[in-house]
mmCIF file of C-alpha atoms (C1' of nucleotides) in Angstrom:
data_model
loop_
_atom_site.group_PDB
_atom_site.id
_atom_site.type_symbol
_atom_site.label_atom_id
_atom_site.label_comp_id
_atom_site.label_asym_id
_atom_site.label_seq_id
_atom_site.Cartn_x
_atom_site.Cartn_y
_atom_site.Cartn_z
ATOM 1 C CA MET A 726 -39.151 -40.884 51.981
ATOM 2 C CA THR A 727 -42.318 -39.717 53.606
ATOM 3 C CA GLY A 728 -41.667 -40.534 57.208
ATOM 4 C CA ALA A 729 -39.777 -37.474 58.413
ATOM 5 C CA TRP A 730 -42.024 -34.471 57.928
ATOM 6 C CA LEU A 731 -41.979 -32.073 60.823
ATOM 7 C CA ARG A 732 -44.702 -29.803 62.060
ATOM 8 C CA THR A 733 -44.131 -26.136 62.802
ATOM 9 C CA GLY A 734 -43.665 -26.634 66.508
ATOM 10 C CA GLU A 735 -41.217 -29.463 66.013
ATOM 11 C CA VAL A 736 -39.057 -27.475 63.629
ATOM 12 C CA ALA A 737 -39.149 -24.476 65.920
ATOM 13 C CA GLU A 738 -38.118 -26.466 68.930
ATOM 14 C CA ALA A 739 -35.379 -28.339 67.089
ATOM 15 C CA ALA A 740 -33.900 -25.081 65.847
ATOM 16 C CA GLY A 741 -34.414 -23.235 69.093
ATOM 17 C CA VAL A 742 -36.670 -20.508 67.762
ATOM 18 C CA ASN A 743 -40.203 -19.384 68.449
ATOM 19 C CA ALA A 744 -42.860 -20.957 66.235
ATOM 20 C CA GLN A 745 -44.092 -17.495 65.266
ATOM 21 C CA THR A 746 -40.624 -16.740 64.013
ATOM 22 C CA LEU A 747 -41.062 -19.379 61.331
ATOM 23 C CA ARG A 748 -44.081 -17.580 59.924
ATOM 24 C CA TYR A 749 -42.163 -14.340 60.134
ATOM 25 C CA TYR A 750 -39.299 -15.809 58.130
ATOM 26 C CA HIS A 751 -41.718 -17.015 55.490
ATOM 27 C CA ARG A 752 -43.053 -13.487 55.198
ATOM 28 C CA ARG A 753 -39.525 -12.155 54.914
ATOM 29 C CA GLY A 754 -38.613 -14.639 52.201
ATOM 30 C CA LEU A 755 -36.026 -16.448 54.297
ATOM 31 C CA LEU A 756 -37.789 -19.766 54.142
ATOM 32 C CA ARG A 757 -39.853 -21.195 51.322
ATOM 33 C CA GLU A 758 -43.386 -22.199 52.141
ATOM 34 C CA PRO A 759 -43.415 -25.958 52.680
ATOM 35 C CA ARG A 760 -46.040 -28.453 51.645
ATOM 36 C CA ARG A 761 -49.235 -28.624 53.622
ATOM 37 C CA SER A 762 -51.336 -31.355 55.097
ATOM 38 C CA ASN A 763 -54.879 -31.784 53.835
ATOM 39 C CA GLY A 764 -56.038 -29.592 56.663
ATOM 40 C CA GLY A 765 -53.596 -26.842 55.829
ATOM 41 C CA HIS A 766 -50.916 -27.479 58.443
ATOM 42 C CA ARG A 767 -47.344 -26.938 57.305
ATOM 43 C CA LEU A 768 -45.156 -30.008 56.901
ATOM 44 C CA TYR A 769 -41.447 -29.297 56.805
ATOM 45 C CA PRO A 770 -38.596 -31.433 55.561
ATOM 46 C CA PRO A 771 -35.890 -31.972 58.177
ATOM 47 C CA GLU A 772 -33.418 -29.727 56.310
ATOM 48 C CA THR A 773 -35.468 -26.773 57.447
ATOM 49 C CA VAL A 774 -33.884 -27.130 60.844
ATOM 50 C CA THR A 775 -30.484 -26.728 59.232
ATOM 51 C CA ALA A 776 -31.732 -23.748 57.265
ATOM 52 C CA LEU A 777 -32.828 -22.082 60.485
ATOM 53 C CA ARG A 778 -29.482 -22.730 62.104
ATOM 54 C CA VAL A 779 -27.791 -21.198 59.089
ATOM 55 C CA ILE A 780 -29.963 -18.124 59.350
ATOM 56 C CA LYS A 781 -29.200 -17.741 63.024
ATOM 57 C CA ALA A 782 -25.489 -18.202 62.405
ATOM 58 C CA ALA A 783 -25.508 -15.529 59.731
ATOM 59 C CA GLN A 784 -27.345 -13.191 62.068
ATOM 60 C CA ARG A 785 -24.735 -13.741 64.740
ATOM 61 C CA LEU A 786 -22.151 -12.731 62.161
ATOM 62 C CA GLY A 787 -23.862 -9.405 61.811
ATOM 63 C CA PHE A 788 -25.971 -9.931 58.712
ATOM 64 C CA THR A 789 -29.439 -8.404 58.756
ATOM 65 C CA LEU A 790 -32.381 -10.581 57.789
ATOM 66 C CA ASP A 791 -32.558 -8.838 54.417
ATOM 67 C CA GLU A 792 -28.944 -9.692 53.811
ATOM 68 C CA VAL A 793 -29.525 -13.255 54.907
ATOM 69 C CA ALA A 794 -32.419 -13.481 52.473
ATOM 70 C CA ASP A 795 -30.056 -12.327 49.718
ATOM 71 C CA LEU A 796 -27.430 -14.846 50.747
ATOM 72 C CA VAL A 797 -29.885 -17.707 50.760
ATOM 73 C CA GLU A 798 -31.257 -16.650 47.410
ATOM 74 C CA ALA A 799 -27.763 -16.292 45.982
ATOM 75 C CA GLY A 800 -26.821 -19.736 47.269
ATOM 76 C CA GLY A 801 -29.986 -21.166 45.783
ATOM 77 C CA HIS A 802 -29.849 -20.185 42.116
ATOM 78 C CA ARG A 803 -26.112 -19.815 41.859
ATOM 79 C CA HIS A 804 -26.220 -21.799 38.619
ATOM 80 C CA GLY A 805 -23.479 -20.061 36.703
ATOM 81 C CA ARG A 806 -24.279 -16.583 37.927
ATOM 82 C CA PRO A 807 -21.254 -14.286 37.942
ATOM 83 C CA ASP A 808 -22.364 -13.147 41.371
ATOM 84 C CA ARG A 809 -20.559 -15.553 43.696
ATOM 85 C CA GLY A 810 -22.323 -14.001 46.677
ATOM 86 C CA LEU A 811 -21.031 -15.372 49.897
ATOM 87 C CA GLN A 812 -17.346 -14.607 49.514
ATOM 88 C CA ALA A 813 -17.800 -11.018 48.485
ATOM 89 C CA ARG A 814 -20.440 -10.362 51.077
ATOM 90 C CA ALA A 815 -18.440 -11.923 53.860
ATOM 91 C CA VAL A 816 -15.512 -9.686 52.982
ATOM 92 C CA ALA A 817 -17.765 -6.632 52.933
ATOM 93 C CA LYS A 818 -19.273 -7.583 56.264
ATOM 94 C CA LEU A 819 -15.799 -8.074 57.648
ATOM 95 C CA THR A 820 -14.998 -4.481 56.767
ATOM 96 C CA GLU A 821 -18.157 -3.292 58.461
ATOM 97 C CA VAL A 822 -17.387 -5.242 61.581
ATOM 98 C CA GLU A 823 -13.878 -3.872 61.676
ATOM 99 C CA GLN A 824 -15.222 -0.347 61.368
ATOM 100 C CA LYS A 825 -17.583 -0.967 64.236
ATOM 101 C CA ILE A 826 -14.754 -2.284 66.362
ATOM 102 C CA ALA A 827 -12.737 0.829 65.586
ATOM 103 C CA ASP A 828 -15.668 3.059 66.524
ATOM 104 C CA LEU A 829 -16.167 1.263 69.793
ATOM 105 C CA GLN A 830 -12.493 1.569 70.555
ATOM 106 C CA THR A 831 -12.713 5.321 70.095
ATOM 107 C CA ILE A 832 -15.665 5.336 72.449
ATOM 108 C CA ARG A 833 -13.708 3.253 74.903
ATOM 109 C CA GLU A 834 -10.803 5.692 74.870
ATOM 110 C CA THR A 835 -13.129 8.577 75.433
ATOM 111 C CA LEU A 836 -14.851 6.900 78.337
ATOM 112 C CA LEU A 837 -11.490 6.086 79.869
ATOM 113 C CA GLN A 838 -10.458 9.709 79.585
ATOM 114 C CA ALA A 839 -13.718 10.837 81.136
ATOM 115 C CA VAL A 840 -13.222 8.493 84.054
ATOM 116 C CA ASP A 841 -9.616 9.585 84.449
ATOM 117 C CA ALA A 842 -10.571 13.223 84.422
ATOM 118 C CA GLY A 843 -12.961 12.460 87.238
ATOM 119 C CA CYS A 844 -15.689 14.832 86.155
ATOM 120 C CA ASP A 845 -18.995 14.319 87.818
ATOM 121 C CA ASP A 846 -21.546 16.559 86.134
ATOM 122 C CA LEU A 847 -21.844 16.654 82.387
ATOM 123 C CA MET A 848 -23.329 20.103 82.196
ATOM 124 C CA ALA A 849 -20.693 21.611 84.446
ATOM 125 C CA CYS A 850 -17.939 19.954 82.436
ATOM 126 C CA ALA A 851 -19.372 21.130 79.165
ATOM 127 C CA ALA A 852 -19.405 24.664 80.490
ATOM 128 C CA SER A 853 -15.910 24.666 81.957
ATOM 129 C CA SER A 854 -14.096 22.606 79.311
ATOM 130 C CA CYS A 855 -12.338 20.579 81.989
ATOM 131 C CA CYS A 856 -13.682 17.444 80.458
ATOM 132 C CA PRO A 857 -12.332 15.531 77.459
ATOM 133 C CA LEU A 858 -15.758 14.510 76.201
ATOM 134 C CA PRO A 859 -16.418 15.240 72.534
ATOM 135 C CA PHE A 860 -19.225 17.746 72.859
ATOM 136 C CA ALA A 861 -18.569 19.116 69.415
ATOM 137 C CA GLU A 862 -20.123 17.326 66.499
ATOM 138 C CA LEU A 863 -17.958 14.339 65.729
ATOM 139 C CA THR A 864 -20.297 13.430 62.968
ATOM 140 C CA GLU A 865 -19.288 16.270 60.718
ATOM 141 C CA GLY A 866 -15.537 16.435 61.097
ATOM 142 C CA GLY A 867 -14.830 12.751 61.353
ATOM 143 C CA ARG A 868 -16.365 9.746 59.725
ATOM 144 C CA ARG A 869 -20.031 9.870 58.867
ATOM 145 C CA ALA A 870 -22.496 8.735 61.478
ATOM 146 C CA ASP A 871 -25.222 7.813 59.007
ATOM 147 C CA VAL A 872 -23.218 4.794 57.982
ATOM 148 C CA ASP A 873 -24.025 2.903 61.107
ATOM 149 C CA MET B 1450 -30.545 39.868 80.317
ATOM 150 C CA THR B 1451 -33.426 39.399 77.996
ATOM 151 C CA GLY B 1452 -31.728 39.642 74.646
ATOM 152 C CA ALA B 1453 -30.574 36.073 74.113
ATOM 153 C CA TRP B 1454 -33.664 33.868 74.114
ATOM 154 C CA LEU B 1455 -33.758 31.391 71.301
ATOM 155 C CA ARG B 1456 -36.715 29.936 69.513
ATOM 156 C CA THR B 1457 -37.109 26.229 68.879
ATOM 157 C CA GLY B 1458 -35.798 26.381 65.362
ATOM 158 C CA GLU B 1459 -32.761 28.397 66.374
ATOM 159 C CA VAL B 1460 -31.807 25.996 69.133
ATOM 160 C CA ALA B 1461 -32.336 23.039 66.850
ATOM 161 C CA GLU B 1462 -30.171 24.499 64.139
ATOM 162 C CA ALA B 1463 -27.426 25.596 66.525
ATOM 163 C CA ALA B 1464 -27.245 22.115 68.020
ATOM 164 C CA GLY B 1465 -27.617 20.322 64.728
ATOM 165 C CA VAL B 1466 -30.791 18.430 65.544
ATOM 166 C CA ASN B 1467 -34.286 18.338 64.134
ATOM 167 C CA ALA B 1468 -36.749 20.723 65.750
ATOM 168 C CA GLN B 1469 -39.114 17.837 66.413
ATOM 169 C CA THR B 1470 -36.358 16.168 68.367
ATOM 170 C CA LEU B 1471 -36.518 18.961 70.922
ATOM 171 C CA ARG B 1472 -40.161 18.175 71.652
ATOM 172 C CA TYR B 1473 -39.268 14.512 71.811
ATOM 173 C CA TYR B 1474 -36.563 15.210 74.377
ATOM 174 C CA HIS B 1475 -39.004 17.196 76.471
ATOM 175 C CA ARG B 1476 -41.344 14.219 76.459
ATOM 176 C CA ARG B 1477 -38.468 11.952 77.440
ATOM 177 C CA GLY B 1478 -37.455 14.210 80.318
ATOM 178 C CA LEU B 1479 -34.092 15.069 78.820
ATOM 179 C CA LEU B 1480 -34.804 18.785 78.642
ATOM 180 C CA ARG B 1481 -36.869 20.875 80.976
ATOM 181 C CA GLU B 1482 -39.724 22.837 79.448
ATOM 182 C CA PRO B 1483 -38.513 26.386 78.947
ATOM 183 C CA ARG B 1484 -40.433 29.608 79.425
ATOM 184 C CA ARG B 1485 -42.965 30.581 76.822
ATOM 185 C CA SER B 1486 -43.836 33.695 74.956
ATOM 186 C CA ASN B 1487 -47.274 35.211 75.491
ATOM 187 C CA GLY B 1488 -48.467 33.275 72.500
ATOM 188 C CA GLY B 1489 -47.119 29.986 73.773
ATOM 189 C CA HIS B 1490 -43.928 29.700 71.752
ATOM 190 C CA ARG B 1491 -40.974 28.221 73.612
ATOM 191 C CA LEU B 1492 -38.104 30.550 74.470
ATOM 192 C CA TYR B 1493 -34.870 28.800 75.328
ATOM 193 C CA PRO B 1494 -31.831 30.105 77.162
ATOM 194 C CA PRO B 1495 -28.614 29.675 75.160
ATOM 195 C CA GLU B 1496 -27.342 26.926 77.491
ATOM 196 C CA THR B 1497 -29.894 24.646 75.947
ATOM 197 C CA VAL B 1498 -27.622 24.328 72.947
ATOM 198 C CA THR B 1499 -24.887 23.060 75.238
ATOM 199 C CA ALA B 1500 -27.329 20.681 76.874
ATOM 200 C CA LEU B 1501 -28.192 19.225 73.493
ATOM 201 C CA ARG B 1502 -24.542 18.794 72.615
ATOM 202 C CA VAL B 1503 -24.023 16.992 75.903
ATOM 203 C CA ILE B 1504 -26.906 14.667 75.172
ATOM 204 C CA LYS B 1505 -25.553 13.885 71.739
ATOM 205 C CA ALA B 1506 -22.072 13.309 73.128
ATOM 206 C CA ALA B 1507 -23.418 10.891 75.713
ATOM 207 C CA GLN B 1508 -25.327 9.059 73.014
ATOM 208 C CA ARG B 1509 -22.162 8.707 70.981
ATOM 209 C CA LEU B 1510 -20.584 7.145 74.056
ATOM 210 C CA GLY B 1511 -23.210 4.457 73.984
ATOM 211 C CA PHE B 1512 -25.690 5.717 76.579
ATOM 212 C CA THR B 1513 -29.359 5.263 75.786
ATOM 213 C CA LEU B 1514 -31.673 8.230 76.145
ATOM 214 C CA ASP B 1515 -33.049 6.782 79.363
ATOM 215 C CA GLU B 1516 -29.546 6.604 80.721
ATOM 216 C CA VAL B 1517 -28.820 10.131 79.579
ATOM 217 C CA ALA B 1518 -31.974 11.301 81.353
ATOM 218 C CA ASP B 1519 -30.677 9.647 84.522
ATOM 219 C CA LEU B 1520 -27.279 11.238 84.116
ATOM 220 C CA VAL B 1521 -28.706 14.682 83.611
ATOM 221 C CA GLU B 1522 -31.003 14.235 86.583
ATOM 222 C CA ALA B 1523 -28.149 12.934 88.737
ATOM 223 C CA GLY B 1524 -25.998 15.894 87.737
ATOM 224 C CA GLY B 1525 -28.808 18.251 88.592
ATOM 225 C CA HIS B 1526 -29.737 17.417 92.170
ATOM 226 C CA ARG B 1527 -26.401 16.009 93.208
ATOM 227 C CA HIS B 1528 -26.592 18.090 96.397
ATOM 228 C CA GLY B 1529 -24.984 15.726 98.867
ATOM 229 C CA ARG B 1530 -26.533 12.583 97.391
ATOM 230 C CA PRO B 1531 -24.420 9.485 98.002
ATOM 231 C CA ASP B 1532 -25.056 8.598 94.378
ATOM 232 C CA ARG B 1533 -22.211 10.307 92.510
ATOM 233 C CA GLY B 1534 -23.641 9.115 89.195
ATOM 234 C CA LEU B 1535 -21.355 9.897 86.337
ATOM 235 C CA GLN B 1536 -18.203 8.142 87.498
ATOM 236 C CA ALA B 1537 -19.886 4.872 88.346
ATOM 237 C CA ARG B 1538 -21.982 4.874 85.226
ATOM 238 C CA ALA B 1539 -19.073 5.674 82.966
ATOM 239 C CA VAL B 1540 -17.186 2.728 84.424
ATOM 240 C CA ALA B 1541 -20.182 0.458 83.912
ATOM 241 C CA LYS B 1542 -20.597 1.650 80.364
ATOM 242 C CA LEU B 1543 -16.922 1.053 79.762
ATOM 243 C CA THR B 1544 -17.398 -2.579 80.717
ATOM 244 C CA GLU B 1545 -20.333 -2.875 78.349
ATOM 245 C CA VAL B 1546 -18.371 -1.344 75.516
ATOM 246 C CA GLU B 1547 -15.464 -3.672 76.132
ATOM 247 C CA GLN B 1548 -17.797 -6.655 76.052
ATOM 248 C CA LYS B 1549 -19.210 -5.482 72.752
ATOM 249 C CA ILE B 1550 -15.730 -5.104 71.328
ATOM 250 C CA ALA B 1551 -14.902 -8.628 72.437
ATOM 251 C CA ASP B 1552 -18.072 -9.956 70.811
ATOM 252 C CA LEU B 1553 -17.316 -8.201 67.568
ATOM 253 C CA GLN B 1554 -13.806 -9.573 67.593
ATOM 254 C CA THR B 1555 -15.192 -13.085 67.863
ATOM 255 C CA ILE B 1556 -17.429 -12.327 64.929
ATOM 256 C CA ARG B 1557 -14.467 -10.954 63.025
ATOM 257 C CA GLU B 1558 -12.466 -14.125 63.600
ATOM 258 C CA THR B 1559 -15.339 -16.238 62.422
ATOM 259 C CA LEU B 1560 -15.840 -14.204 59.284
ATOM 260 C CA LEU B 1561 -12.134 -14.424 58.545
ATOM 261 C CA GLN B 1562 -12.267 -18.187 58.869
ATOM 262 C CA ALA B 1563 -15.292 -18.340 56.624
ATOM 263 C CA VAL B 1564 -13.538 -16.294 53.977
ATOM 264 C CA ASP B 1565 -10.396 -18.394 54.294
ATOM 265 C CA ALA B 1566 -12.323 -21.599 53.951
ATOM 266 C CA GLY B 1567 -13.729 -20.219 50.715
ATOM 267 C CA CYS B 1568 -17.169 -21.714 50.998
ATOM 268 C CA ASP B 1569 -19.769 -20.304 48.718
ATOM 269 C CA ASP B 1570 -23.144 -21.677 49.706
ATOM 270 C CA LEU B 1571 -24.264 -21.619 53.284
ATOM 271 C CA MET B 1572 -26.676 -24.475 52.999
ATOM 272 C CA ALA B 1573 -24.155 -26.726 51.308
ATOM 273 C CA CYS B 1574 -21.529 -25.910 53.932
ATOM 274 C CA ALA B 1575 -23.927 -26.548 56.759
ATOM 275 C CA ALA B 1576 -24.701 -29.943 55.302
ATOM 276 C CA SER B 1577 -21.119 -31.010 54.627
ATOM 277 C CA SER B 1578 -19.418 -29.522 57.688
ATOM 278 C CA CYS B 1579 -16.589 -28.162 55.561
ATOM 279 C CA CYS B 1580 -17.250 -24.722 56.880
ATOM 280 C CA PRO B 1581 -16.087 -23.234 60.176
ATOM 281 C CA LEU B 1582 -19.268 -21.243 60.738
ATOM 282 C CA PRO B 1583 -20.874 -21.716 64.140
ATOM 283 C CA PHE B 1584 -24.167 -23.241 63.119
ATOM 284 C CA ALA B 1585 -24.703 -24.652 66.578
ATOM 285 C CA GLU B 1586 -26.209 -22.356 69.169
ATOM 286 C CA LEU B 1587 -23.450 -20.152 70.504
ATOM 287 C CA THR B 1588 -25.910 -18.476 72.768
ATOM 288 C CA GLU B 1589 -26.308 -21.436 75.069
ATOM 289 C CA GLY B 1590 -22.786 -22.732 75.436
ATOM 290 C CA GLY B 1591 -20.993 -19.427 75.515
ATOM 291 C CA ARG B 1592 -21.829 -16.035 76.919
ATOM 292 C CA ARG B 1593 -25.451 -15.056 77.188
ATOM 293 C CA ALA B 1594 -27.024 -13.267 74.268
ATOM 294 C CA ASP B 1595 -29.833 -11.668 76.266
ATOM 295 C CA VAL B 1596 -27.387 -9.209 77.785
ATOM 296 C CA ASP B 1597 -27.171 -7.103 74.687
ATOM 297 C "C1'" DT C 1455 -52.843 45.219 58.141
ATOM 298 C "C1'" DT C 1456 -51.338 41.849 55.572
ATOM 299 C "C1'" DG C 1457 -48.566 38.034 54.447
ATOM 300 C "C1'" DC C 1458 -45.429 34.567 55.238
ATOM 301 C "C1'" DA C 1459 -42.332 32.009 58.166
ATOM 302 C "C1'" DT C 1460 -42.306 29.854 62.179
ATOM 303 C "C1'" DC C 1461 -44.300 27.564 65.898
ATOM 304 C "C1'" DC C 1462 -47.961 25.023 68.459
ATOM 305 C "C1'" DT C 1463 -50.451 20.398 69.595
ATOM 306 C "C1'" DG C 1464 -51.763 15.739 68.743
ATOM 307 C "C1'" DT C 1465 -51.302 11.783 66.307
ATOM 308 C "C1'" DA C 1466 -49.397 8.566 63.178
ATOM 309 C "C1'" DC C 1467 -45.581 6.500 61.064
ATOM 310 C "C1'" DC C 1468 -40.611 4.703 60.191
ATOM 311 C "C1'" DC C 1469 -36.981 0.636 60.834
ATOM 312 C "C1'" DC C 1470 -35.693 -3.984 62.917
ATOM 313 C "C1'" DG C 1471 -36.557 -8.480 64.575
ATOM 314 C "C1'" DG C 1472 -39.518 -10.475 66.287
ATOM 315 C "C1'" DT C 1473 -43.660 -11.704 69.895
ATOM 316 C "C1'" DA C 1474 -48.545 -11.932 71.401
ATOM 317 C "C1'" DC C 1475 -53.337 -12.428 71.012
ATOM 318 C "C1'" DA C 1476 -58.029 -13.654 69.278
ATOM 319 C "C1'" DG C 1477 -61.020 -16.725 67.198
ATOM 320 C "C1'" DG C 1478 -61.430 -20.769 64.666
ATOM 321 C "C1'" DC C 1479 -59.868 -25.298 62.522
ATOM 322 C "C1'" DT C 1480 -57.032 -29.868 62.507
ATOM 323 C "C1'" DT C 1481 -54.720 -33.717 64.412
ATOM 324 C "C1'" DA C 1482 -53.665 -37.210 67.524
ATOM 325 C "C1'" DC C 1483 -54.654 -40.117 71.021
ATOM 326 C "C1'" DC C 1484 -57.805 -42.725 74.062
ATOM 327 C "C1'" DG D 830 -66.390 -39.903 68.887
ATOM 328 C "C1'" DG D 831 -64.636 -36.929 72.350
ATOM 329 C "C1'" DT D 832 -61.189 -33.946 73.940
ATOM 330 C "C1'" DA D 833 -56.944 -31.533 74.313
ATOM 331 C "C1'" DA D 834 -52.987 -29.993 72.143
ATOM 332 C "C1'" DG D 835 -51.449 -27.988 68.363
ATOM 333 C "C1'" DC D 836 -51.855 -25.269 64.281
ATOM 334 C "C1'" DC D 837 -54.085 -21.755 61.144
ATOM 335 C "C1'" DT D 838 -54.838 -16.604 59.791
ATOM 336 C "C1'" DG D 839 -54.829 -11.735 60.549
ATOM 337 C "C1'" DT D 840 -53.642 -8.085 63.232
ATOM 338 C "C1'" DA D 841 -51.530 -5.511 66.933
ATOM 339 C "C1'" DC D 842 -47.765 -4.626 69.879
ATOM 340 C "C1'" DC D 843 -42.803 -4.202 71.900
ATOM 341 C "C1'" DG D 844 -38.420 -0.976 72.318
ATOM 342 C "C1'" DG D 845 -35.300 2.653 70.736
ATOM 343 C "C1'" DG D 846 -34.826 6.953 68.603
ATOM 344 C "C1'" DG D 847 -36.739 9.652 66.345
ATOM 345 C "C1'" DT D 848 -39.573 11.894 61.889
ATOM 346 C "C1'" DA D 849 -43.782 13.520 59.413
ATOM 347 C "C1'" DC D 850 -48.082 15.515 58.805
ATOM 348 C "C1'" DA D 851 -52.481 18.068 59.629
ATOM 349 C "C1'" DG D 852 -54.715 21.976 61.058
ATOM 350 C "C1'" DG D 853 -54.465 26.001 63.524
ATOM 351 C "C1'" DA D 854 -52.171 30.008 66.149
ATOM 352 C "C1'" DT D 855 -48.116 33.417 66.537
ATOM 353 C "C1'" DG D 856 -44.320 36.463 65.411
ATOM 354 C "C1'" DC D 857 -42.263 39.722 62.773
ATOM 355 C "C1'" DA D 858 -41.374 42.818 59.055
ATOM 356 C "C1'" DA D 859 -43.010 45.882 55.440
#
DNA sequence: TTGCATCCTGTACCCCGGTACAGGCTTACC
DNA sequence: GGTAAGCCTGTACCGGGGTACAGGATGCAA
């Protein structure tokens, strides 16, 4: 089973990422360093392409690269750990995503109101209070802004 | 009318921002440079606090600082320009926000499916295709990812 | 006048997810 | 064995929105 090793560029192209990104993921601990040729060139097993697709999928689901690194790690040595990573983390991420959707919907409402009100100069509106824009600090009265 | 000038720290505190942020906004063209004391200290009119609140409100609505700078500028010399900035831009931003909501809802669905399916190791799932996660490139078949 | 808080400028740094470049070595093919 | 494409390393840079720090000048009150 020595016929299928892939070089950096081949892996990158197959997974649809930049070759530099591979090195970056090694640095970030998302990919293990593969074996090397005598001359020092990396030689990847074909599964690496799958690993990259997994990483990209997780990113699309809103996980940061640090979180992805955790997930991969958790998947790796999940040999009887009580952790059971993926489920719990997916649920947590789901909550985050739902919060973000709610936030954006608030923003949407506000924009709609602003358009309806037809105001045309922010400073003038702020002065005359004709405008429904939330000039007061939302971040103190409502939910915290430092969360996202 | 010379009793109400505010110093940098006073403005910053009244508006709930860091004093350094004021300098940053000057650099970005979001605030005009105010008058100075003999010694070179900035002396702001009280409206500056309102201006800062407006900027923060616009940010909360999803405008970037560059966009806010445009909006402020447009509001300022809107003396017969055909531009009529705020309305058009608010509508455009509304579209963006709605797109983001739609994207997040797709992500939400996918996460829900992943949780339902109960898979626990990304790599294993990717290999066995038991898992409903979109490991293939969504970004090519579906909507473009370079938009946001 | 002295002392301390505040302010000034310029510059560097932070996070995040990469991307680019320089200068040199390896591999693959003819 | 020559040559071009590809790969190696280290380092610097991008954008977005700030924050921090150094070293010096001012402002204000006692």
